[in-house]
């Protein structure tokens, strides 16, 4: 009976110790990965910013054209985007 009580007390005493180490190490890893992501993220280039702006403008034009039912039959977003992008690029030059 003493062996059972001793084993039980030992098990109860050792159980929280590894758990607290696991929680602390997980928190440290998460903080480290957040700092790493913040350091490695770089600013978008001028071309990327221009492309994003064109996509926003073309997206707004697509929604407006689609809502007014002025889209030709068979025109998809990718076809519309391609034509709109070319039009905006030529207007910028």
mmCIF file of C-alpha atoms in Angstrom:
data_model
loop_
_atom_site.group_PDB
_atom_site.id
_atom_site.type_symbol
_atom_site.label_atom_id
_atom_site.label_comp_id
_atom_site.label_asym_id
_atom_site.label_seq_id
_atom_site.Cartn_x
_atom_site.Cartn_y
_atom_site.Cartn_z
ATOM 1 C CA UNK A 1 0.000 0.000 0.000
ATOM 2 C CA UNK A 2 2.859 2.404 0.743
ATOM 3 C CA UNK A 3 4.253 1.776 -2.727
ATOM 4 C CA UNK A 4 0.929 2.744 -4.326
ATOM 5 C CA UNK A 5 0.633 5.957 -2.295
ATOM 6 C CA UNK A 6 4.252 6.858 -3.006
ATOM 7 C CA UNK A 7 3.837 6.196 -6.754
ATOM 8 C CA UNK A 8 0.657 8.258 -6.825
ATOM 9 C CA UNK A 9 2.270 11.168 -4.957
ATOM 10 C CA UNK A 10 5.287 11.054 -7.239
ATOM 11 C CA UNK A 11 3.108 11.029 -10.360
ATOM 12 C CA UNK A 12 1.015 13.956 -9.136
ATOM 13 C CA UNK A 13 4.119 15.928 -8.218
ATOM 14 C CA UNK A 14 5.854 15.393 -11.570
ATOM 15 C CA UNK A 15 2.877 15.996 -13.840
ATOM 16 C CA UNK A 16 2.652 19.832 -13.623
ATOM 17 C CA UNK A 17 6.409 20.353 -14.043
ATOM 18 C CA UNK A 18 6.704 19.170 -17.671
ATOM 19 C CA UNK A 19 3.451 20.876 -18.617
ATOM 20 C CA UNK A 20 4.650 24.272 -17.429
ATOM 21 C CA UNK A 21 7.894 23.875 -19.381
ATOM 22 C CA UNK A 22 5.916 22.928 -22.483
ATOM 23 C CA UNK A 23 3.662 25.977 -22.171
ATOM 24 C CA UNK A 24 6.618 28.299 -21.648
ATOM 25 C CA UNK A 25 8.565 26.873 -24.580
ATOM 26 C CA UNK A 26 5.503 27.090 -26.857
ATOM 27 C CA UNK A 27 4.976 30.728 -25.903
ATOM 28 C CA UNK A 28 8.648 31.504 -26.563
ATOM 29 C CA UNK A 29 8.483 29.828 -29.983
ATOM 30 C CA UNK A 30 5.367 31.763 -30.920
ATOM 31 C CA UNK A 31 6.938 35.063 -29.881
ATOM 32 C CA UNK A 32 10.107 34.228 -31.795
ATOM 33 C CA UNK A 33 8.197 33.379 -34.979
ATOM 34 C CA UNK A 34 6.211 36.623 -34.729
ATOM 35 C CA UNK A 35 9.421 38.633 -34.447
ATOM 36 C CA UNK A 36 10.943 36.703 -37.345
ATOM 37 C CA UNK A 37 7.932 37.419 -39.581
ATOM 38 C CA UNK A 38 8.065 41.106 -38.707
ATOM 39 C CA UNK A 39 11.758 41.287 -39.580
ATOM 40 C CA UNK A 40 11.578 39.365 -42.868
ATOM 41 C CA UNK A 41 8.572 41.169 -44.341
ATOM 42 C CA UNK A 42 9.709 43.746 -46.879
ATOM 43 C CA UNK A 43 7.894 46.630 -48.469
ATOM 44 C CA UNK A 44 6.230 46.089 -51.863
ATOM 45 C CA UNK A 45 8.011 47.464 -54.905
ATOM 46 C CA UNK A 46 6.698 50.341 -57.001
ATOM 47 C CA UNK A 47 5.566 47.877 -59.694
ATOM 48 C CA UNK A 48 3.654 45.827 -57.128
ATOM 49 C CA UNK A 49 1.954 48.933 -55.772
ATOM 50 C CA UNK A 50 1.002 50.048 -59.278
ATOM 51 C CA UNK A 51 -0.400 46.597 -60.076
ATOM 52 C CA UNK A 52 -2.474 46.603 -56.896
ATOM 53 C CA UNK A 53 -3.851 50.041 -57.731
ATOM 54 C CA UNK A 54 -4.755 48.945 -61.272
ATOM 55 C CA UNK A 55 -6.441 45.828 -59.919
ATOM 56 C CA UNK A 56 -8.542 47.905 -57.518
ATOM 57 C CA UNK A 57 -9.597 50.266 -60.321
ATOM 58 C CA UNK A 58 -10.380 47.422 -62.701
ATOM 59 C CA UNK A 59 -12.259 45.568 -59.956
ATOM 60 C CA UNK A 60 -14.466 48.596 -59.355
ATOM 61 C CA UNK A 61 -15.043 48.967 -63.103
ATOM 62 C CA UNK A 62 -15.900 45.249 -63.365
ATOM 63 C CA UNK A 63 -18.483 45.503 -60.578
ATOM 64 C CA UNK A 64 -20.012 48.622 -62.102
ATOM 65 C CA UNK A 65 -20.132 47.164 -65.614
ATOM 66 C CA UNK A 66 -21.505 43.860 -64.388
ATOM 67 C CA UNK A 67 -24.197 45.568 -62.301
ATOM 68 C CA UNK A 68 -25.367 47.588 -65.321
ATOM 69 C CA UNK A 69 -25.437 44.424 -67.518
ATOM 70 C CA UNK A 70 -23.053 45.945 -70.085
ATOM 71 C CA UNK A 71 -20.662 42.976 -70.146
ATOM 72 C CA UNK A 72 -20.450 41.131 -73.432
ATOM 73 C CA UNK A 73 -21.495 37.508 -73.350
ATOM 74 C CA UNK A 74 -18.571 35.214 -72.542
ATOM 75 C CA UNK A 75 -16.474 37.922 -70.888
ATOM 76 C CA UNK A 76 -14.911 36.699 -67.663
ATOM 77 C CA UNK A 77 -13.038 38.596 -64.978
ATOM 78 C CA UNK A 78 -9.685 37.414 -66.311
ATOM 79 C CA UNK A 79 -10.452 38.686 -69.835
ATOM 80 C CA UNK A 80 -11.816 41.951 -68.461
ATOM 81 C CA UNK A 81 -8.773 42.341 -66.163
ATOM 82 C CA UNK A 82 -6.379 41.755 -69.042
ATOM 83 C CA UNK A 83 -8.021 44.401 -71.237
ATOM 84 C CA UNK A 84 -8.418 46.877 -68.381
ATOM 85 C CA UNK A 85 -4.814 46.427 -67.284
ATOM 86 C CA UNK A 86 -3.556 47.120 -70.809
ATOM 87 C CA UNK A 87 -5.777 50.179 -71.053
ATOM 88 C CA UNK A 88 -4.575 51.599 -67.724
ATOM 89 C CA UNK A 89 -0.903 50.896 -68.521
ATOM 90 C CA UNK A 90 -1.141 52.681 -71.862
ATOM 91 C CA UNK A 91 -2.933 55.639 -70.251
ATOM 92 C CA UNK A 92 -0.128 55.946 -67.663
ATOM 93 C CA UNK A 93 2.557 56.218 -70.335
#
